[in-house]
Coordinates of C-alpha atoms in Angstrom, one line a residue:
M1 CA -46.7 39.4 -4.7
S2 CA -50.4 38.9 -4.4
Y3 CA -51.9 38.4 -0.7
D4 CA -53.2 34.9 -1.9
L5 CA -49.9 34.0 -3.3
L6 CA -47.9 35.1 0.1
F7 CA -50.7 33.4 1.8
Q8 CA -50.0 30.2 0.2
Q9 CA -46.2 30.6 0.5
A10 CA -46.4 31.2 4.2
L11 CA -48.8 28.3 4.6
A12 CA -46.1 25.7 2.5
A13 CA -43.2 26.8 4.6
H14 CA -45.3 26.5 7.8
E15 CA -46.5 22.8 6.8
Q16 CA -43.0 22.0 6.0
G17 CA -41.6 23.2 9.5
R18 CA -39.8 26.3 8.0
F19 CA -41.3 28.2 10.9
D20 CA -39.0 31.3 10.9
E21 CA -39.6 31.7 7.1
A22 CA -43.3 31.1 7.9
E23 CA -43.3 33.8 10.4
H24 CA -41.6 36.4 8.3
I25 CA -44.3 36.3 5.7
Y26 CA -47.1 36.1 7.9
R27 CA -45.6 39.3 9.7
Q28 CA -45.6 40.7 5.9
I29 CA -49.1 40.0 5.7
L30 CA -50.0 41.5 8.9
E31 CA -48.4 44.9 7.9
T32 CA -51.3 45.5 5.4
A33 CA -53.8 43.5 7.0
P34 CA -52.9 43.8 10.9
E35 CA -56.5 42.6 12.0
N36 CA -56.8 39.2 9.9
P37 CA -57.8 36.7 12.5
D38 CA -56.5 33.7 10.4
V39 CA -52.9 35.2 10.0
L40 CA -52.9 36.1 13.9
N41 CA -54.1 32.3 14.7
L42 CA -51.1 31.0 12.3
L43 CA -48.7 33.1 13.5
G44 CA -49.7 31.8 17.3
L45 CA -49.4 28.5 15.9
V46 CA -45.6 29.0 14.6
A47 CA -45.1 30.6 17.9
Q48 CA -46.5 27.4 19.8
A49 CA -44.5 24.9 17.4
K50 CA -41.2 27.0 18.6
G51 CA -42.5 26.7 22.2
V52 CA -42.7 30.6 22.6
H53 CA -46.0 30.2 24.2
N54 CA -46.3 33.4 26.0
Q55 CA -46.0 35.1 22.3
A56 CA -48.7 32.7 21.0
I57 CA -51.0 33.1 23.8
E58 CA -50.8 37.1 22.9
L59 CA -51.3 36.6 19.0
F60 CA -54.4 33.9 20.0
Y61 CA -56.1 36.4 22.3
K62 CA -56.1 39.0 19.4
A63 CA -57.2 36.4 16.9
I64 CA -60.2 35.9 19.2
K65 CA -60.5 39.7 19.7
F66 CA -61.3 40.1 15.7
A67 CA -63.4 36.5 15.4
P68 CA -64.9 35.5 19.1
K69 CA -67.1 33.1 17.5
H70 CA -64.5 30.9 16.0
A71 CA -64.0 27.9 17.8
P72 CA -60.3 26.4 16.8
F73 CA -58.8 29.8 18.1
Y74 CA -60.0 28.9 21.8
F75 CA -58.6 25.5 21.2
N76 CA -55.3 26.6 20.0
L77 CA -55.0 29.0 22.6
S78 CA -55.7 26.7 25.4
I79 CA -52.6 24.6 24.6
S80 CA -50.2 27.3 25.0
L81 CA -52.1 28.1 28.2
A82 CA -51.7 24.5 29.6
A83 CA -48.1 24.7 28.5
T84 CA -47.3 27.6 30.6
D85 CA -49.4 25.9 33.7
H86 CA -52.4 28.5 33.0
D87 CA -54.6 25.1 33.3
V88 CA -57.8 26.7 34.9
E89 CA -57.5 29.4 31.9
A90 CA -57.2 26.8 29.3
L91 CA -60.2 24.7 30.8
D92 CA -62.1 28.0 30.4
N93 CA -61.1 28.4 26.9
L94 CA -61.9 24.8 26.0
Q95 CA -65.3 25.2 27.4
K96 CA -65.8 28.5 25.1
A97 CA -64.3 26.2 22.0
C98 CA -67.1 23.3 23.3
D99 CA -70.0 25.9 23.5
L100 CA -69.3 27.0 20.0
E101 CA -68.8 23.4 18.5
P102 CA -70.4 20.4 20.9
D103 CA -69.6 17.7 18.7
E104 CA -65.9 18.2 18.6
K105 CA -64.2 15.1 19.9
E106 CA -60.6 17.0 19.8
I107 CA -61.8 19.6 22.4
Y108 CA -62.9 16.8 24.6
N109 CA -59.8 15.0 24.3
R110 CA -57.9 18.2 25.1
Q111 CA -59.9 18.8 28.2
G112 CA -59.3 15.3 29.5
L113 CA -55.3 16.1 29.0
V114 CA -55.7 19.6 31.1
L115 CA -58.0 17.6 33.9
Q116 CA -55.4 15.0 33.9
K117 CA -52.7 17.5 34.4
L118 CA -54.4 19.0 37.0
K119 CA -55.1 15.1 38.8
R120 CA -58.7 15.8 38.5
I121 CA -58.8 12.0 37.2
P122 CA -62.2 11.2 37.1
E123 CA -63.1 14.1 35.2
A124 CA -60.4 13.6 32.7
Q125 CA -61.8 9.9 32.2
Q126 CA -65.3 11.5 31.8
A127 CA -64.0 13.9 29.0
F128 CA -62.1 11.1 27.0
I129 CA -65.1 9.1 27.2
K130 CA -67.2 11.6 25.8
A131 CA -64.6 12.2 23.2
L132 CA -64.9 8.6 22.5
Q133 CA -68.7 8.5 22.4
L134 CA -68.6 11.0 19.4
D135 CA -66.1 8.7 17.6
E136 CA -65.3 5.0 19.2
N137 CA -62.7 4.7 16.7
Y138 CA -60.8 7.7 18.1
I139 CA -57.2 6.4 18.8
E140 CA -55.7 9.3 20.6
A141 CA -58.5 9.4 23.2
K142 CA -58.2 5.6 23.8
I143 CA -54.7 6.1 24.4
N144 CA -55.2 9.0 26.9
L145 CA -57.9 7.1 28.7
A146 CA -55.6 4.2 29.2
L147 CA -52.9 6.6 30.6
T148 CA -55.3 8.0 33.4
Y149 CA -54.6 5.0 35.3
S150 CA -50.6 5.3 34.8
E151 CA -50.4 6.7 38.4
T152 CA -52.4 4.4 40.3
D153 CA -52.3 0.9 38.3
I154 CA -49.8 1.0 35.8
D155 CA -50.5 -2.8 34.8
K156 CA -54.1 -1.5 34.2
T157 CA -52.7 1.1 31.5
I158 CA -50.2 -1.7 29.9
R159 CA -53.2 -3.8 29.5
F160 CA -55.3 -1.2 28.0
L161 CA -52.7 -0.2 25.6
K162 CA -52.0 -3.6 24.3
E163 CA -55.7 -4.0 23.6
I164 CA -55.6 -0.4 21.7
A165 CA -52.0 -2.0 19.9
E166 CA -53.9 -5.1 18.8
Q167 CA -56.8 -3.1 17.3
A168 CA -54.3 -0.7 15.7
P169 CA -51.2 -2.5 14.4
Q170 CA -50.2 0.6 12.4
D171 CA -50.2 2.9 15.3
D172 CA -46.8 4.2 16.6
V173 CA -48.4 6.6 19.3
C174 CA -49.6 3.5 21.1
R175 CA -46.2 1.6 21.2
Y176 CA -44.7 4.8 22.4
Y177 CA -46.8 4.8 25.4
L178 CA -46.3 1.0 26.0
S179 CA -42.4 1.9 26.1
T180 CA -42.9 4.9 28.5
S181 CA -45.1 2.7 30.6
Y182 CA -42.7 -0.1 30.8
F183 CA -39.7 2.4 31.3
D184 CA -41.8 3.6 34.3
K185 CA -41.7 0.1 35.7
Q186 CA -38.1 0.1 35.1
D187 CA -38.5 -2.8 32.8
Y188 CA -36.0 -1.6 30.1
A189 CA -36.1 -4.6 27.7
T190 CA -39.5 -4.5 27.2
S191 CA -39.6 -0.5 26.9
Y192 CA -36.9 -1.2 24.2
H193 CA -39.1 -3.8 22.4
Y194 CA -41.9 -1.2 21.9
A195 CA -39.7 1.8 21.4
M196 CA -38.2 0.0 18.3
E197 CA -41.9 -1.2 17.2
A198 CA -42.7 2.6 17.2
Y199 CA -39.6 3.2 15.3
K200 CA -40.5 1.0 12.7
L201 CA -44.0 2.5 12.2
N202 CA -42.7 5.9 12.3
P203 CA -38.6 6.5 12.1
A204 CA -39.1 10.2 12.0
A205 CA -41.2 10.4 15.2
D206 CA -39.1 12.7 17.5
N207 CA -40.7 11.5 20.9
V208 CA -40.0 7.7 19.9
L209 CA -36.1 8.9 19.2
F210 CA -36.0 10.8 22.1
M211 CA -37.1 7.4 24.2
L212 CA -34.7 5.6 22.4
G213 CA -32.0 8.1 23.5
L214 CA -33.4 7.6 27.3
L215 CA -33.3 3.8 27.0
S216 CA -29.8 4.3 25.5
L217 CA -28.7 6.5 28.5
Q218 CA -29.9 3.8 31.1
Q219 CA -27.7 1.2 29.4
Q220 CA -24.7 3.8 29.5
N221 CA -24.5 3.5 25.8
F222 CA -23.7 7.1 25.3
A223 CA -22.8 7.1 21.6
D224 CA -26.3 5.6 20.5
A225 CA -27.9 8.0 23.2
K226 CA -26.0 11.1 21.5
M227 CA -27.1 9.5 17.8
Y228 CA -30.9 9.2 18.8
F229 CA -31.2 12.6 20.8
T230 CA -29.4 14.1 17.7
S231 CA -31.8 12.5 15.1
A232 CA -34.8 13.7 17.7
T233 CA -33.5 17.3 17.2
E234 CA -33.3 17.0 13.5
Q235 CA -36.9 15.7 13.3
N236 CA -38.0 18.8 15.7
S237 CA -35.6 21.5 16.3
Y238 CA -37.8 22.4 19.3
N239 CA -37.6 18.8 21.2
I240 CA -36.3 20.7 24.3
G241 CA -35.7 17.0 25.9
A242 CA -33.3 16.1 23.5
W243 CA -31.5 19.2 23.2
L244 CA -31.2 19.2 27.2
N245 CA -29.9 15.6 27.2
L246 CA -27.3 16.3 24.3
A247 CA -26.1 19.4 25.9
N248 CA -25.5 17.1 29.3
L249 CA -23.7 14.4 27.5
E250 CA -21.5 16.9 25.9
T251 CA -21.0 18.3 29.6
N252 CA -20.1 14.8 30.9
E253 CA -17.5 14.5 28.3
T254 CA -16.3 17.9 29.2
H255 CA -17.1 19.2 25.9
F256 CA -17.8 22.4 27.5
K257 CA -17.9 24.6 24.5
E258 CA -20.4 22.6 22.7
A259 CA -22.6 22.3 25.7
E260 CA -22.5 26.0 26.3
T261 CA -23.7 26.3 22.9
I262 CA -26.8 24.4 23.3
Y263 CA -27.7 25.8 26.7
K264 CA -27.7 29.0 25.1
K265 CA -29.7 27.9 22.2
L266 CA -32.5 26.5 24.7
L267 CA -32.4 29.5 26.8
D268 CA -33.1 31.5 23.5
I269 CA -36.0 28.9 23.0
V270 CA -37.2 28.4 26.5
P271 CA -35.9 31.3 28.8
H272 CA -37.6 30.3 31.9
N273 CA -37.0 26.6 31.7
F274 CA -35.9 25.4 35.2
D275 CA -34.0 22.3 34.0
V276 CA -32.0 24.5 31.3
H277 CA -30.9 26.8 34.0
L278 CA -29.7 24.1 36.5
N279 CA -28.0 22.0 34.0
Y280 CA -26.2 25.0 32.6
G281 CA -25.5 26.1 36.3
N282 CA -24.1 22.4 36.8
M283 CA -21.9 22.8 33.7
L284 CA -20.4 26.2 34.7
Y285 CA -19.8 25.0 38.2
K286 CA -17.6 22.1 36.6
Q287 CA -15.7 24.6 35.0
N288 CA -15.2 26.6 38.2
R289 CA -16.8 29.5 36.8
L290 CA -18.9 30.0 40.3
S291 CA -20.3 33.4 39.9
E292 CA -21.8 32.4 36.3
A293 CA -23.3 29.4 37.7
L294 CA -24.4 31.0 41.0
E295 CA -26.5 33.4 38.5
E296 CA -27.9 30.4 36.3
Y297 CA -28.6 28.6 39.8
R298 CA -30.2 31.9 41.1
S299 CA -32.7 32.2 38.0
A300 CA -33.5 28.5 38.6
V301 CA -34.8 29.4 42.0
V302 CA -37.2 32.1 40.6
I303 CA -38.7 29.5 38.4
N304 CA -38.9 26.7 40.9
P305 CA -38.4 28.2 44.7
E306 CA -39.6 24.9 46.0
S307 CA -36.5 23.1 44.4
A308 CA -34.4 20.9 46.7
A309 CA -31.5 20.8 44.1
V310 CA -31.1 24.2 43.4
S311 CA -30.7 24.9 47.0
N312 CA -28.1 22.1 47.1
N313 CA -26.3 23.3 44.2
I314 CA -26.1 27.3 45.5
G315 CA -25.0 25.7 49.0
V316 CA -22.2 23.9 47.0
I317 CA -20.8 27.2 45.6
L318 CA -21.0 28.9 49.0
K319 CA -19.1 26.0 50.4
D320 CA -16.5 26.3 48.0
L321 CA -16.4 30.1 48.6
Q322 CA -16.0 29.1 52.3
Q323 CA -19.4 30.9 53.3
Y324 CA -20.0 27.9 55.3
E325 CA -23.2 29.0 57.5
D326 CA -24.8 30.0 54.6
A327 CA -24.3 26.8 52.5
L328 CA -25.3 24.9 55.7
G329 CA -28.7 26.7 55.6
L330 CA -29.3 25.8 52.1
F331 CA -28.3 22.4 52.6
F332 CA -30.7 22.0 55.5
N333 CA -33.2 23.4 53.1
A334 CA -32.8 20.9 50.8
L335 CA -32.6 18.3 53.0
S336 CA -35.9 19.3 54.7
R337 CA -37.6 18.9 51.2
D338 CA -36.0 15.6 50.2
K339 CA -34.9 13.6 53.2
T340 CA -34.5 10.6 51.1
K341 CA -31.4 12.3 48.9
E342 CA -28.3 11.1 50.6
E343 CA -26.0 13.7 48.8
Y344 CA -27.6 16.5 50.9
S345 CA -26.5 14.8 53.9
V346 CA -23.0 14.2 52.6
N347 CA -23.0 17.9 51.8
V348 CA -24.2 18.9 55.2
A349 CA -21.8 16.8 57.0
E350 CA -18.8 17.9 54.7
T351 CA -19.7 21.5 55.5
L352 CA -19.9 21.1 59.0
V353 CA -16.5 19.7 59.2
L354 CA -15.1 22.6 57.7
F355 CA -17.1 25.0 59.3
Y356 CA -15.9 23.0 62.6
R357 CA -12.5 24.1 62.1
Q358 CA -13.6 27.7 62.1
D359 CA -15.9 27.9 64.9
K360 CA -16.2 24.6 67.0
E361 CA -18.8 25.6 69.5
T362 CA -21.2 26.7 66.7
A363 CA -20.6 23.8 64.3
L364 CA -21.1 21.3 67.6
K365 CA -24.6 22.7 68.2
V366 CA -25.6 22.6 64.6
A367 CA -24.6 19.1 64.3
E368 CA -26.3 18.3 67.7
N369 CA -29.5 19.9 66.5
W370 CA -29.1 17.9 63.1
L371 CA -28.8 14.5 65.1
K372 CA -31.6 15.9 67.4
N373 CA -34.3 16.2 64.3
M374 CA -32.8 13.3 62.4
P375 CA -31.8 11.0 65.0
D376 CA -31.4 7.8 62.2
N377 CA -29.2 9.8 60.0
P378 CA -25.8 8.3 59.9
F379 CA -24.2 11.2 58.7
A380 CA -25.4 13.3 61.5
Q381 CA -24.5 10.3 64.0
R382 CA -21.0 10.3 62.4
V383 CA -20.4 13.9 62.6
C384 CA -21.4 14.5 66.0
A385 CA -19.3 11.6 67.1
S386 CA -16.5 13.0 65.3
F387 CA -16.8 16.4 66.9
K388 CA -16.9 14.9 70.4
G389 CA -14.2 12.4 69.7
E390 CA -16.8 9.4 70.6
K391 CA -16.3 6.0 69.3
L392 CA -19.1 4.9 66.7
E393 CA -19.2 1.4 66.2
N394 CA -21.3 -0.3 63.1
N395 CA -20.3 1.9 60.3
Q396 CA -21.4 -0.1 57.1
I397 CA -24.4 2.0 56.6
F398 CA -22.2 5.2 57.0
A399 CA -19.5 3.8 54.7
E400 CA -22.0 2.3 52.1
K401 CA -24.0 5.6 51.6
L402 CA -20.7 8.0 51.8
F403 CA -19.2 6.1 48.8
D404 CA -22.2 5.3 47.0
N405 CA -22.5 9.0 46.9
F406 CA -18.8 9.7 46.3
A407 CA -18.2 7.5 43.4
G408 CA -18.9 9.8 40.7
N409 CA -16.2 12.2 41.7
Y410 CA -14.0 9.9 43.7
E411 CA -10.7 9.5 41.3
L412 CA -11.0 13.5 40.5
V413 CA -11.1 14.2 44.2
L414 CA -8.4 11.5 44.7
E415 CA -6.0 13.3 42.2
K416 CA -6.5 16.8 43.9
I417 CA -5.5 15.4 47.3
N418 CA -2.5 13.8 45.8
Y419 CA -3.4 10.2 46.7
S420 CA -0.4 7.8 45.9
L421 CA -1.0 4.6 48.2
P422 CA -1.5 2.4 45.2
R423 CA 1.6 3.3 43.5
R424 CA 3.5 3.0 47.1
I425 CA 1.9 -0.4 47.7
R426 CA 2.9 -1.8 44.3
D427 CA 6.7 -0.5 44.9
L428 CA 6.8 -2.2 48.4
A429 CA 4.8 -5.4 47.4
G430 CA 6.4 -6.3 44.1
N431 CA 5.2 -8.6 41.6
V432 CA 2.7 -10.2 43.5
K433 CA 1.9 -13.8 42.3
G434 CA -1.4 -16.0 43.1
T435 CA -4.6 -14.7 44.6
I436 CA -5.0 -11.2 45.9
V437 CA -8.0 -9.9 48.1
D438 CA -8.3 -6.3 47.6
L439 CA -10.6 -5.0 50.9
G440 CA -12.7 -2.0 50.4
C441 CA -11.3 -2.0 46.8
G442 CA -13.4 1.5 45.6
S443 CA -13.0 2.2 42.2
G444 CA -10.0 -0.3 41.5
L445 CA -7.1 1.6 42.0
I446 CA -5.1 -1.0 44.0
G447 CA -6.1 -3.7 41.4
Q448 CA -5.0 -1.8 39.0
A449 CA -1.6 -0.9 40.6
L450 CA -1.0 -4.7 41.5
K451 CA -2.6 -6.7 38.4
N452 CA -0.1 -8.7 36.5
A453 CA -0.5 -12.0 34.4
Q454 CA 0.6 -14.1 37.3
N455 CA -2.3 -13.0 39.8
Q456 CA -6.2 -12.9 39.8
I457 CA -7.5 -10.3 42.3
I458 CA -11.1 -10.4 44.0
G459 CA -12.3 -7.0 45.0
V460 CA -14.6 -6.0 48.0
D461 CA -16.8 -3.1 49.0
I462 CA -19.7 -2.0 50.9
S463 CA -20.5 0.5 48.0
R464 CA -22.3 -0.9 44.8
N465 CA -21.4 2.4 42.9
M466 CA -17.8 1.8 43.8
L467 CA -17.9 -1.6 42.6
H468 CA -19.4 -0.4 39.3
L469 CA -16.1 1.7 38.8
A470 CA -14.0 -1.0 39.6
A471 CA -15.4 -3.3 37.2
E472 CA -14.7 -0.8 34.4
K473 CA -10.8 -1.4 35.2
G474 CA -11.4 -5.0 34.1
V475 CA -8.7 -6.0 36.4
Y476 CA -10.8 -8.0 38.7
K477 CA -11.6 -11.8 38.5
Q478 CA -14.4 -11.1 41.0
L479 CA -16.1 -8.3 42.9
V480 CA -18.1 -8.8 46.1
K481 CA -20.3 -6.5 47.5
G482 CA -20.4 -6.7 51.2
D483 CA -18.8 -5.7 54.7
I484 CA -15.0 -6.9 54.5
T485 CA -14.8 -7.9 58.1
A486 CA -17.8 -10.3 57.6
F487 CA -16.5 -11.4 54.2
C488 CA -13.3 -12.3 55.8
Q489 CA -14.7 -14.2 58.5
K490 CA -16.5 -16.4 56.2
K491 CA -14.6 -16.6 52.8
I492 CA -10.8 -16.0 53.6
A493 CA -9.9 -19.6 54.4
E494 CA -11.9 -21.1 51.2
I495 CA -10.2 -18.5 49.1
N496 CA -6.7 -18.9 50.7
P497 CA -5.2 -15.6 49.1
D498 CA -1.4 -14.8 48.7
L499 CA -2.0 -11.5 49.9
I500 CA -4.6 -9.7 51.4
V501 CA -4.6 -5.7 51.0
A502 CA -6.7 -2.9 52.7
A503 CA -5.8 0.6 51.4
D504 CA -7.4 3.6 53.3
V505 CA -9.9 1.6 54.8
F506 CA -9.5 1.1 58.5
G507 CA -10.6 5.1 58.6
Y508 CA -14.4 3.9 58.1
I509 CA -14.2 1.1 60.6
G510 CA -13.1 1.9 64.1
N511 CA -12.7 -1.5 65.9
I512 CA -10.6 -3.4 63.8
A513 CA -9.7 -6.3 66.3
P514 CA -12.5 -8.7 64.7
L515 CA -10.9 -7.9 61.3
I516 CA -7.2 -8.5 62.2
A517 CA -8.5 -11.9 64.2
A518 CA -10.1 -12.9 60.8
L519 CA -6.9 -12.3 58.9
K520 CA -5.0 -14.6 61.2
G521 CA -2.1 -16.4 59.5
R522 CA -2.4 -14.6 56.1
K523 CA -0.2 -11.9 54.5
I524 CA -1.5 -8.8 55.2
C525 CA -1.0 -4.9 53.8
F526 CA -3.0 -2.0 55.3
S527 CA -2.7 1.7 55.9
V528 CA -3.7 3.8 58.9
E529 CA -3.7 7.2 59.8
V530 CA -1.8 7.7 63.0
L531 CA -3.2 8.9 66.4
S532 CA -0.5 10.8 68.2
E533 CA -2.1 10.7 71.8
D534 CA -3.3 8.1 74.3
G535 CA -6.1 5.7 73.4
D536 CA -6.2 2.8 70.8
Y537 CA -8.3 4.4 68.2
K538 CA -10.5 7.8 67.9
L539 CA -12.7 9.6 65.5
N540 CA -11.1 12.9 64.0
D541 CA -13.0 15.8 63.5
A542 CA -13.3 14.8 59.6
G543 CA -15.1 11.4 60.6
R544 CA -11.9 9.3 60.2
Y545 CA -10.4 6.9 62.5
L546 CA -7.1 7.5 63.9
Y547 CA -4.8 4.5 65.1
N548 CA -2.4 4.3 67.7
E549 CA 0.6 2.6 66.5
A550 CA 1.2 0.3 69.7
Y551 CA -2.5 -0.6 69.4
V552 CA -2.0 -2.0 65.9
N553 CA 1.1 -3.6 66.9
N554 CA -0.4 -5.4 69.7
L555 CA -3.4 -6.6 67.6
L556 CA -1.0 -8.2 65.3
Q557 CA 1.0 -9.8 67.9
Q558 CA -1.7 -11.3 69.5
N559 CA -2.9 -12.8 66.3
G560 CA 0.3 -14.1 65.5
F561 CA 1.7 -11.9 63.2
A562 CA 5.2 -12.2 63.9
Q563 CA 7.0 -10.3 61.0
I564 CA 5.7 -6.9 61.1
N565 CA 7.1 -4.3 58.8
K566 CA 6.1 -0.4 58.9
Y567 CA 6.7 2.3 56.4
D568 CA 5.9 5.7 56.7
V569 CA 3.5 7.1 54.0
V570 CA 1.8 10.4 53.2
L571 CA -2.0 9.2 52.8
R572 CA -3.1 12.4 51.1
Q573 CA -3.1 16.2 51.5
E574 CA -5.7 18.2 53.7
D575 CA -6.0 22.1 53.6
G576 CA -2.5 21.8 51.7
K577 CA -0.6 19.7 54.5
D578 CA 0.4 16.2 54.4
V579 CA -1.7 13.7 56.3
N580 CA 0.9 11.2 57.6
G581 CA 0.3 7.5 58.2
L582 CA 1.8 4.0 58.3
L583 CA 1.7 1.1 55.9
F584 CA 1.8 -2.2 57.5
F585 CA 3.0 -5.6 55.7
A586 CA 2.6 -8.4 58.2
Q587 CA 2.6 -12.1 58.2

């Protein structure tokens, strides 16, 4: 086959997105013409399209070596250099392209993009303006100029984009960026509107399909999200974000085999992608493949040593391996990098509790130092108080933050610790008619256990995330976010319920006297973990309150509860041992 025919065949495959076929033919041509700059450049473009930018850079440099006066080669090289965060080098090559072709608008537009990435916004704006001076109808540069304001004034960006959309009614790119801008403002309805406009104009645009996938995820419409991400990969098999979200969806649905296939595919395409290693590690951890997960997290650390998330995830594995001191070091490293991430504080607290059982003195010193450095952290306050056996009132903030973070794995954890209170309460309460108030309803397990055709249930909880889980059960007439004591003081008389339940809730309160007083005259059911020593109630080293049986009895009697029935219960298992408690029915 002649050179020209081979070349045309390769170009056709390239234009149709058959990159592997095009690459194969280009390399055939190079065997007979190894110094052909055009073929080297085209091979570089194939590698670029496949996301293999290091290979693309090498090929573009070779093309430049044989054709140093050809501006497009420098331009193409700059794209892959910027993609691999060699931004200053990318600008140098764009300047070389500009010196060769000073009237090429695409060069200035590309300069603007790299300068914007470097946060050199005024220079980026000047570059886009220069592109527009060369072509006042250059839509891409207009859009990019509008986007330079997005970090400081998103509304200004939106105004500019709307003006461009009016001038270019068939432009899908402008509508795509309007969608992303409204998404950043958390105006998801408007974001969806513009994403659909962009989709109607260009249904094959993989970035628009990806955006629709993200919007579906935000609405927890996982089936649509999967459909859009799949479509995005069909339009562009190198859409890394779409593949990654697909893999994460498969992981969340415990389709681990399918997820792993995608993660491995991604690592073939982008072996140094931080998010791929991180999420693949998360999937392996969920399967308890700890050594493999650790390997992926360590690969992620090499790519981004500043990542708080990776420090946290490695810490979780070391905690599971009972290497508590090393785990704490990683959790504190994560917390120092992102003090707002409550998950990290939860992990520190949980690990300190476990470490305290190994080495009380050292764990207490670590807890005290944590509190000294972060005196307003409710988890540090709670852990220190629990280690010292001190009372710590006003627990609403702690409980809210704890259970908001706990919600995702709540029922899985309860399964592991043999939590059986809902079943026991149902057996003892029988077929309850009328209105039930479920205090500290959590994810709705009590509501599920007690619901029948003859009752209605109102759930109250401090954690918004827990209430979302409870709503999914479909058994509650009403769900209320709030402190249960304040709720009972204001609303119980108005509701006049037939039964009030508080299962495994008092362990997070401490002084229950105001709550018991607010329940005077009602039929109540609640559980407590028993304090076997003197005193009314006390924080244990795990951060839960234990109650003296006599103290609870006295409180009930003082508030007019004449009929008090108590039942021994196993609340859960901890370290393989039963945790004993009492279940009270009083009226």
